[in-house]
Short mmCIF file of C-alpha atoms in Angstrom, two decimals:
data_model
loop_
_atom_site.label_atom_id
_atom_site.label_comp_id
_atom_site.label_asym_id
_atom_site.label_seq_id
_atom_site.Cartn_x
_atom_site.Cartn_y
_atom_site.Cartn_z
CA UNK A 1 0.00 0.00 0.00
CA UNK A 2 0.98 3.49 -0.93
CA UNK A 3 2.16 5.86 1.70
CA UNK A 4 2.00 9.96 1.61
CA UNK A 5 4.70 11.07 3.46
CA UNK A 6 5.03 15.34 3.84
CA UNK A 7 8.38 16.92 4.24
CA UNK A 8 7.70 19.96 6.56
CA UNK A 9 9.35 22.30 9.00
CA UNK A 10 7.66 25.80 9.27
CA UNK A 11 10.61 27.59 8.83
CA UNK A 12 12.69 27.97 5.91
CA UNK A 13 16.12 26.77 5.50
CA UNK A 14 16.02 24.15 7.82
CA UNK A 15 17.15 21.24 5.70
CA UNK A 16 13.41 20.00 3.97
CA UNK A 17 14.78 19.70 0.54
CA UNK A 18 17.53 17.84 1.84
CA UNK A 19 15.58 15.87 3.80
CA UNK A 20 13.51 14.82 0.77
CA UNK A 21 16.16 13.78 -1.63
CA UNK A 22 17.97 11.85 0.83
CA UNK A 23 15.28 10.02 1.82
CA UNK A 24 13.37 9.57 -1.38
CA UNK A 25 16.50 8.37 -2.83
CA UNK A 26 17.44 6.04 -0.20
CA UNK A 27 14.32 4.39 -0.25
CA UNK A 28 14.16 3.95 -4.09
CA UNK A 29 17.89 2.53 -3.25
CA UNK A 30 15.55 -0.14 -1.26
CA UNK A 31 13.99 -0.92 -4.28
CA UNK A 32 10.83 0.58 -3.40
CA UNK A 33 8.92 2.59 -6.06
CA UNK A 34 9.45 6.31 -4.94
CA UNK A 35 7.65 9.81 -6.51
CA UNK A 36 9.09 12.85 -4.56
CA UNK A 37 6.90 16.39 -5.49
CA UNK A 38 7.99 19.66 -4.84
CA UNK A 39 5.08 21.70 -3.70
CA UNK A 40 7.12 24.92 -3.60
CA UNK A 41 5.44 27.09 -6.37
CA UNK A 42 7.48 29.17 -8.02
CA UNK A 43 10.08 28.37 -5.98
CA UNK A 44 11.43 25.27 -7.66
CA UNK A 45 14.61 24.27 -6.13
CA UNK A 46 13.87 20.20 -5.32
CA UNK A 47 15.27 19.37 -9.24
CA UNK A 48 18.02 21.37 -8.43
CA UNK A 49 18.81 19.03 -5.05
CA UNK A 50 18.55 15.99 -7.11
CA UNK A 51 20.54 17.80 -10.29
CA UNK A 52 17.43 17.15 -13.26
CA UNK A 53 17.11 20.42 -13.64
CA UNK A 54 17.74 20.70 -17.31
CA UNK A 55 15.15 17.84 -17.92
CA UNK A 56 11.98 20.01 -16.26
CA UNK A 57 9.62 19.53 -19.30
CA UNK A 58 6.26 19.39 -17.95
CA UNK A 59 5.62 20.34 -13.75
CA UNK A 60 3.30 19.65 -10.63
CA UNK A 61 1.24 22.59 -12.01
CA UNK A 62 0.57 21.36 -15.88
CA UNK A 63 -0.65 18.03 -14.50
CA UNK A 64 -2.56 19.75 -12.41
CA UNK A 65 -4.26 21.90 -14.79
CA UNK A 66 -4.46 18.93 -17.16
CA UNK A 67 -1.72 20.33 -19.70
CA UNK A 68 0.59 17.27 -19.25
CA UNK A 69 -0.13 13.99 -17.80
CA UNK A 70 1.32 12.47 -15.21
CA UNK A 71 3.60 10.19 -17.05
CA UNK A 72 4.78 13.11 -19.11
CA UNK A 73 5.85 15.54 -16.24
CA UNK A 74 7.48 12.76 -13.89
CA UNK A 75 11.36 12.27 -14.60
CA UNK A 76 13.08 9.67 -13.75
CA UNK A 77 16.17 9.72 -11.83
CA UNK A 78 19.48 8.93 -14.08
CA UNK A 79 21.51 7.32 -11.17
CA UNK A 80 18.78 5.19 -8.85
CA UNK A 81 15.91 2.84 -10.45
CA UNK A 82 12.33 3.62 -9.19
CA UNK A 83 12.87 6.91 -8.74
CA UNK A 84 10.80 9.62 -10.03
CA UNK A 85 10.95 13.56 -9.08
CA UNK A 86 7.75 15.63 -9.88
CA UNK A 87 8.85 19.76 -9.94
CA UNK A 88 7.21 22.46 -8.49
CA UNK A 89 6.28 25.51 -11.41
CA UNK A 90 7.55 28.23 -11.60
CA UNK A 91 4.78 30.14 -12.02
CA UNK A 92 3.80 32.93 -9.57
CA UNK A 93 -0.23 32.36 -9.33
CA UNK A 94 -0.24 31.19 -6.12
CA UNK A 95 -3.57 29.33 -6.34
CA UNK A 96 -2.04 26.96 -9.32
CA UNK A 97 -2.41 24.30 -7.09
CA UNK A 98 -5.84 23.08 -6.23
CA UNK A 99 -6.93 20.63 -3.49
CA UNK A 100 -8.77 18.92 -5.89
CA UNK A 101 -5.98 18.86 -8.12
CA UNK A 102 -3.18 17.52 -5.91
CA UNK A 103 -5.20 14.94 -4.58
CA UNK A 104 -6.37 13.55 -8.37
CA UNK A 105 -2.43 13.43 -8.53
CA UNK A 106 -1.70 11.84 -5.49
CA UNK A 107 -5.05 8.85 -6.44
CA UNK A 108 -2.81 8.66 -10.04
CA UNK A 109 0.73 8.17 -8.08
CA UNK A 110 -0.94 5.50 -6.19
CA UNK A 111 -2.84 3.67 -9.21
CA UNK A 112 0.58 3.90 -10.81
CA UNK A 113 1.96 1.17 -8.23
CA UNK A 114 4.74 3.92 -6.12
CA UNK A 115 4.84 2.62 -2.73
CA UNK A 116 6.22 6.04 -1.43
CA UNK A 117 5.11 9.46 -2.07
CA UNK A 118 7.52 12.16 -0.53
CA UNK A 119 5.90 15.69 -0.33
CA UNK A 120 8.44 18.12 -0.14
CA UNK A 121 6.80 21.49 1.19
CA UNK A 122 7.25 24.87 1.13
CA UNK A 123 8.43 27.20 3.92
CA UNK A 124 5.34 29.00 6.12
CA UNK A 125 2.20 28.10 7.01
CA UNK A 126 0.20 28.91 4.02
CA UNK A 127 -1.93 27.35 1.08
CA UNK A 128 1.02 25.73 -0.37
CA UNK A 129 1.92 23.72 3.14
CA UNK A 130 -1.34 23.11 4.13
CA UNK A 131 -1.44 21.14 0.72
CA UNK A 132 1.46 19.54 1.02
CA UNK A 133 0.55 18.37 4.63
CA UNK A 134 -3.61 17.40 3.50
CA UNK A 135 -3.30 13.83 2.11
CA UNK A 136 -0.50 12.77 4.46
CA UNK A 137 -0.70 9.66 6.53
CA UNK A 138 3.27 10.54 7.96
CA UNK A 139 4.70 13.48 8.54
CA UNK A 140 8.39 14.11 8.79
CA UNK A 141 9.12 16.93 10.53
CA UNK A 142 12.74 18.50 9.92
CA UNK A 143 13.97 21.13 12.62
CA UNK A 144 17.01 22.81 13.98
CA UNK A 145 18.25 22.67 17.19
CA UNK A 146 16.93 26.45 17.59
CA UNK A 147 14.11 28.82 19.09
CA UNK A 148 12.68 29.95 15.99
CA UNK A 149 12.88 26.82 14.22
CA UNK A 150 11.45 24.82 17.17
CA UNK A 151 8.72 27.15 17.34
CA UNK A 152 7.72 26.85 13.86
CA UNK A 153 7.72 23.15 13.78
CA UNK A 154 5.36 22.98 17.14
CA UNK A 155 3.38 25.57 15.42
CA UNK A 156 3.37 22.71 12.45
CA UNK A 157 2.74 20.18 14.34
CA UNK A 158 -0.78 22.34 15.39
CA UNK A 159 -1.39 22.21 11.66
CA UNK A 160 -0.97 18.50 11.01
CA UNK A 161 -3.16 17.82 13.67
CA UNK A 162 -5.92 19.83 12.86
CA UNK A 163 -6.02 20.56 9.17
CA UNK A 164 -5.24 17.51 7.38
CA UNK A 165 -7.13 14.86 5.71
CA UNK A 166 -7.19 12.56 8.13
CA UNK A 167 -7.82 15.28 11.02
CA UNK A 168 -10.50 16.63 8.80
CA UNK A 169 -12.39 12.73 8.66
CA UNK A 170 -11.57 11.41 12.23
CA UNK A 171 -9.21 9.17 10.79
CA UNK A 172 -6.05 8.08 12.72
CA UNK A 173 -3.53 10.67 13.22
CA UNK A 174 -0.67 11.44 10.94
CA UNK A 175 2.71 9.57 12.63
CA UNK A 176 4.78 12.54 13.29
CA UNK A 177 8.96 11.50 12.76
CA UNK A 178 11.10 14.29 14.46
CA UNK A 179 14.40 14.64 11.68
CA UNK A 180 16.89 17.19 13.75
CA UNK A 181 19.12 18.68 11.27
CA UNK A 182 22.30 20.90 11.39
CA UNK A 183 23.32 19.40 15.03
CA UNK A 184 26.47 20.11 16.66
CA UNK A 185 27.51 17.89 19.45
CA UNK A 186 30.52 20.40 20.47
CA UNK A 187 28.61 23.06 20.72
CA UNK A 188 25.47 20.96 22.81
CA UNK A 189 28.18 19.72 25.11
CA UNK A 190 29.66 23.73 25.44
CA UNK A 191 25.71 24.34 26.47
CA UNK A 192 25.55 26.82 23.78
CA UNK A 193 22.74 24.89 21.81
CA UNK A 194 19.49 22.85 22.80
CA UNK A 195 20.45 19.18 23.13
CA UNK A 196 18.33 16.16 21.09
CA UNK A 197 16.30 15.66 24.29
CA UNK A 198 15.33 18.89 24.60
CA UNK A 199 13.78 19.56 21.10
CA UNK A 200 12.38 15.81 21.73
CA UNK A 201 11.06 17.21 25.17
CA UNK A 202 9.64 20.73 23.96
CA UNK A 203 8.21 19.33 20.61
CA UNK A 204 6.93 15.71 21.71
CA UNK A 205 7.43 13.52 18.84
CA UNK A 206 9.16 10.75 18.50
CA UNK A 207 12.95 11.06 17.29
CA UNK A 208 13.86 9.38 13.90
CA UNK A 209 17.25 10.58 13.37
CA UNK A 210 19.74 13.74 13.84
CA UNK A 211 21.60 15.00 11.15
CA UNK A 212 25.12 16.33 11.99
CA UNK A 213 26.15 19.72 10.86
CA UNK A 214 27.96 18.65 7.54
CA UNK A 215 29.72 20.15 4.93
CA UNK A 216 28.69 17.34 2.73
CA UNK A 217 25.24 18.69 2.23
CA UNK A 218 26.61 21.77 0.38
CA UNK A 219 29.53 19.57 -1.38
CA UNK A 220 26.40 17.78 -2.54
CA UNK A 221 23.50 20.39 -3.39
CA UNK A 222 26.49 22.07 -5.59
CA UNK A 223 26.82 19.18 -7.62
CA UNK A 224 22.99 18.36 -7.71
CA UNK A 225 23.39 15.03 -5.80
CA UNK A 226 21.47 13.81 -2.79
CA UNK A 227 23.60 13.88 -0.02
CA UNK A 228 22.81 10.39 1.06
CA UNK A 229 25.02 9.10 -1.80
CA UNK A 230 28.22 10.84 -0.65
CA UNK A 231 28.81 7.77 1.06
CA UNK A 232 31.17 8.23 3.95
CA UNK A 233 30.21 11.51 4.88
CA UNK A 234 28.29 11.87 8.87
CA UNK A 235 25.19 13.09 6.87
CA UNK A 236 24.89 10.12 3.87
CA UNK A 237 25.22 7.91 7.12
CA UNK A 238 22.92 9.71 8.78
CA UNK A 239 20.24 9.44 6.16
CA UNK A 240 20.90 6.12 5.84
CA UNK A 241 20.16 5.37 9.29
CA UNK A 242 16.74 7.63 8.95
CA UNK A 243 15.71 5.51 6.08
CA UNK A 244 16.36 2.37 7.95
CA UNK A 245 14.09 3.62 10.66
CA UNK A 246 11.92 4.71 8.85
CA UNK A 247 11.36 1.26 7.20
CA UNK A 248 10.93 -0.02 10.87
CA UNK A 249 14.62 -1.13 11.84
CA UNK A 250 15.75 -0.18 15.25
CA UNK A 251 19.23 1.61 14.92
CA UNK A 252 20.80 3.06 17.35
CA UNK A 253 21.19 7.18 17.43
CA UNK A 254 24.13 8.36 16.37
CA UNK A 255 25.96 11.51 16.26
CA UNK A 256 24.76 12.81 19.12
CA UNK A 257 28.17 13.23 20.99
CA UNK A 258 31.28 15.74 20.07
CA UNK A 259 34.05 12.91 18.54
CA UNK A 260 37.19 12.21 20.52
CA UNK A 261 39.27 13.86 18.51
CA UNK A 262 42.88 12.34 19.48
CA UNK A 263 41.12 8.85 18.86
CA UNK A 264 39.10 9.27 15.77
CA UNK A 265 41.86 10.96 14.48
CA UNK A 266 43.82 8.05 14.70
CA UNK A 267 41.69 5.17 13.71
CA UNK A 268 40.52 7.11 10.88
CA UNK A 269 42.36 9.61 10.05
CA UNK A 270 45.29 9.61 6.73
CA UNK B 1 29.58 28.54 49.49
CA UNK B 2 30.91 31.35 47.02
CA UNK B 3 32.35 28.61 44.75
CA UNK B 4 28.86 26.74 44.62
CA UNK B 5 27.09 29.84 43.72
CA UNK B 6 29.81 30.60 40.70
CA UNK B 7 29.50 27.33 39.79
CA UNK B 8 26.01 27.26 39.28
CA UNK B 9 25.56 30.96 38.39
CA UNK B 10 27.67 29.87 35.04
CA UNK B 11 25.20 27.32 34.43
CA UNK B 12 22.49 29.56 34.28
CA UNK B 13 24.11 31.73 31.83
CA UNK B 14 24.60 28.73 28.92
CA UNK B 15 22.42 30.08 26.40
CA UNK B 16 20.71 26.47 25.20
CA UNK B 17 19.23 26.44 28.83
CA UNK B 18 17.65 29.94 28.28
CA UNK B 19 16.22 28.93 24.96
CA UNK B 20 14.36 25.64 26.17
CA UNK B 21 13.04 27.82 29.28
CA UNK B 22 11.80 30.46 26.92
CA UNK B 23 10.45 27.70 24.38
CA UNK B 24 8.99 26.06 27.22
CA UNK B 25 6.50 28.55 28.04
CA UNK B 26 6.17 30.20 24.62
CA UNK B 27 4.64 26.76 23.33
CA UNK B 28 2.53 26.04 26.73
CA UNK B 29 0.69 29.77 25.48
CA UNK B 30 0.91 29.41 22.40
CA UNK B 31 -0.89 25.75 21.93
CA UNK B 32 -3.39 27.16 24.80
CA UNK B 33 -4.35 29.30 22.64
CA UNK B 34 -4.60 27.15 19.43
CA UNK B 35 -6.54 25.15 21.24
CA UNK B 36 -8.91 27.47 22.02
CA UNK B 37 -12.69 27.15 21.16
CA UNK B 38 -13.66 29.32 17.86
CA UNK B 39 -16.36 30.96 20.02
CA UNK B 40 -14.07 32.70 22.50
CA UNK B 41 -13.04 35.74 20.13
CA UNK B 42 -16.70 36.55 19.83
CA UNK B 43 -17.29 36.06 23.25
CA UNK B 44 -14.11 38.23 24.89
CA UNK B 45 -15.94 40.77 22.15
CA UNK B 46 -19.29 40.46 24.19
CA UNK B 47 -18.05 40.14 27.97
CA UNK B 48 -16.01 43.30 27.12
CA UNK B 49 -19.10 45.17 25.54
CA UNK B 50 -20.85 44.12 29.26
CA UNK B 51 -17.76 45.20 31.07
CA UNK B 52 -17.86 48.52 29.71
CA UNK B 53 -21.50 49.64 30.63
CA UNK B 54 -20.68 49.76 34.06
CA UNK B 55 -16.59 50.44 34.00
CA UNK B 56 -14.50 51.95 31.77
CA UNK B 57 -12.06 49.68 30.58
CA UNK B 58 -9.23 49.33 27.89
CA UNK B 59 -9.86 46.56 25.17
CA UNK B 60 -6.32 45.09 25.51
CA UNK B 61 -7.26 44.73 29.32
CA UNK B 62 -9.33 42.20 29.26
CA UNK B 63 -7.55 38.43 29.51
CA UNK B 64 -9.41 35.12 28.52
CA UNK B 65 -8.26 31.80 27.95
CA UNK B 66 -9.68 28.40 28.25
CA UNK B 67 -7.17 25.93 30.61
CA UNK B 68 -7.04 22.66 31.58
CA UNK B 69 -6.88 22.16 35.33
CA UNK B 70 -7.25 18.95 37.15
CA UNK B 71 -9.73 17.32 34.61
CA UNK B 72 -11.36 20.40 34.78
CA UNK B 73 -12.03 22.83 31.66
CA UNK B 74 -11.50 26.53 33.37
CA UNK B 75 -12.84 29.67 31.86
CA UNK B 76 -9.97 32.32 33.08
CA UNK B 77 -10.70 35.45 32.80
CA UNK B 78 -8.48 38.32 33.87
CA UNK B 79 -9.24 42.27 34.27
CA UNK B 80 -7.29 44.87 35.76
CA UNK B 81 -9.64 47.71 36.82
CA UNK B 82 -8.71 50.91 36.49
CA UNK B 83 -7.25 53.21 39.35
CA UNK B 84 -9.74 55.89 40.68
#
C-alpha cells in the first residue's frame, strides 16, 4: 500500500529539501517505487537538489491543470531505479495548485503502483503547506536545534493535527517522525545549543534521526546530488540510518556526541 | 559557598538552557491558545461590551483563555480595573 509522506518544517532553510532527496533516494535505493513532489510554487529548487534540472519539461502545475499527464511531467532519476521527481512551477499564481488537483495526482501516483510518495513542502504556514501536509498519513518533521525553528515546527505540528485529511475525517492521526538537522555535538556539550532531548522534550514527537552539521550537504547540493550518496560523509550515514528507521529497523542514534578527537583521528584519520 | 554559587551561576548563563526555558513557556501559550474554542473571540468581544457599561475599561485589558486544570475545563478570565 501506498504511503503519503510530507516533508515539513515551518521555517525555511532548515534542511526539507535535503531531507527529501535523501530520503526519497534512499528508499528507491531499497527498491521501493518512490515519486518525490515539490510543492514549492514558483520556488522550484527540489530538481536542483537531485541535479534534473535541465530535464523540467512538464511540472506539478501542468498536471494539475491537465496540460501534461502524469507520465509526461514525472522524470526519472538517471543514477537510482524507481525513482521519479515531480517539480514544483515556476509560475507565480499562487492558487495553481488546487486541493482537488493535488489529490487527483496523489489517487494517479498511487494507481501507478509507487509505494512512497515524498511531499516536499514549502516554507510557512500557508496554502502551499497546508497542501502539502492534507493527504498525508506521515509526517516528517525536519527542525534545527533552535528557538525559531522549534517554534515553527510545534506551530506545524498544530497544523498536522488539525487541518489535514485525516484530522478533517476522524481518521487516525498522521505519525509525526522528528528529523533534527544541522546538530552540533561540540557546541550541545559547550551548552551553547538545545540538546536532542530537549527539542524531543519541547516538541513531543518521537525522534527518527539527527543529522550532523555537515559540509557534505553543500559539497552535494552544488553538484545536484542527494547527499545520502556521498557515502562516507556523517550526513549520507545519517540518512541512511533515517531511512532504515523509517522502514521499521531499530538503529541506534548516532551523532549525538562531540568525537574524541585524538582517537578518531587516529583510527581514521590519513 | 561562594564557589557553589559561581559554579552554578555559570550554568544559568549557557544560552541552550535559556532557549528551552523560553520555548517552554512560549509553546505552553501558544498551543493554549490554538486550542482554544472558535467561540471565545466573539465572546471576549461580548463580555467586554458588558464590562464597559458599568466600568470603563481598555480593550487590551481584558484576559481570557480556556485551561485545563485537574480534569477540569476553566474559563480564566483576567481584568485589571482601572485606578480611581
Amino acid at each position: 500500500m501506498s504511503r503519503v509522506i510530507v516533508v515539513t518544517s515551518g521555517k525555511g532553510g532548515v534542511g526539507k529539501t535535503t531531507t527529501s532527496a535523501s530520503i526519497s533516494t534512499g528508499l528507491a535505493m531499497k527498491g521501493y517505487k518512490v515519486a518525490v513532489i515539490d510543492f514549492d510554487v514558483g520556488l522550484r529548487n527540489l530538481d536542483l537538489i537531485m541535479g534534473c534540472e535541465r530535464r523540467v519539461v512538464y511540472d506539478f502545475v501542468n498536471v494539475v491543470q491537465g496540460e501534461a499527464s502524469l507520465k509526461q511531467a514525472l522524470i526519472k532519476d538517471k543514477r537510482i531505479d524507481n525513482l521519479y521527481i515531480l517539480a514544483a512551477s515556476q509560475t507565480r499564481d499562487k492558487d495553481a495548485l488546487t486541493q482537488e488537483g493535488v489529490g487527483n495526482v496523489i489517487e494517479a501516483l498511487k494507481e501507478d503502483g509507487f509505494d512512497f510518495i515524498i511531499c516536499d513542502s514549502p516554507a510557512g504556514i500557508e496554502k502551499g503547506a497546508q497542501l502539502a501536509l492534507y493527504f498525508a498519513d506521515e509526517a516528517i518533521v525536519v527542525t534545527n536545534p533552535e528557538v525559531s525553528s522549534v517554534r515553527d515546527s510545534d506551530r506545524i505540528l498544530g497544523i498536522l493535527q488539525a487541518k489535514s485529511k485525516r484530522a478533517e475525517s476522524g481518521d487516525t492521526a498522521i505519525v509525526e517522525h522528528l528529523v533534527l538537522t544541522r546538530y552540533n555535538p561540540e557546541r550541545v556539550e559547550t551548552g551553547e545549543m538545545l540538546s536532542v532531548d530537549d527539542v524531543i522534550g519541547l516538541l513531543s514527537v518521537k525522534l527518527l534521526g539527527v543529522v550532523p552539521e555537515s559540509e557534505q550537504v553543500l559539497n552535494a547540493s552544488n553538484s545536484g546530488s542527494p547527499v545520502i550518496l556521498e557515502s562516507g560523509s556523517d550526513a549520507a550515514q545519517a540518512y541512511i540510518d533515517i531511512v532504515d528507521r523509517f522502514l521499521g529497523e531499530e538503529k541506534e542514534h548516532r551523532f549525538l556526541t562531540a568525537e574524541k578527537k585524538g582517537l578518531l583521528k587516529k583510527l581514521f584519520g590519513r | 559557598m561562594a564557589l557553589l554559587d559561581y559554579l552554578l551561576g555559570q550554568k544559568k548563563k549557557k544560552s541552550a538552557g535559556v532557549a528551552k526555558d523560553r520555548l517552554q513557556i512560549l509553546l505552553a501559550h501558544e498551543r493554549s491558545e490554538r486550542k482554544a474554542p472558535e467561540y471565545l473571540p466573539k465572546m471576549r468581544e461580548e463580555i467586554l461590551q458588558v464590562i464597559s457599561k458599568y466600568v470603563q475599561i481598555d480593550q487590551d485589558q481584558l484576559q481570557i483563555s480556556i485551561d485545563e486544570a485537574n480534569g477540569y475545563e476553566v474559563l480564566e478570565l483576567n481584568l485589571v480595573l482601572p485606578e480611581k
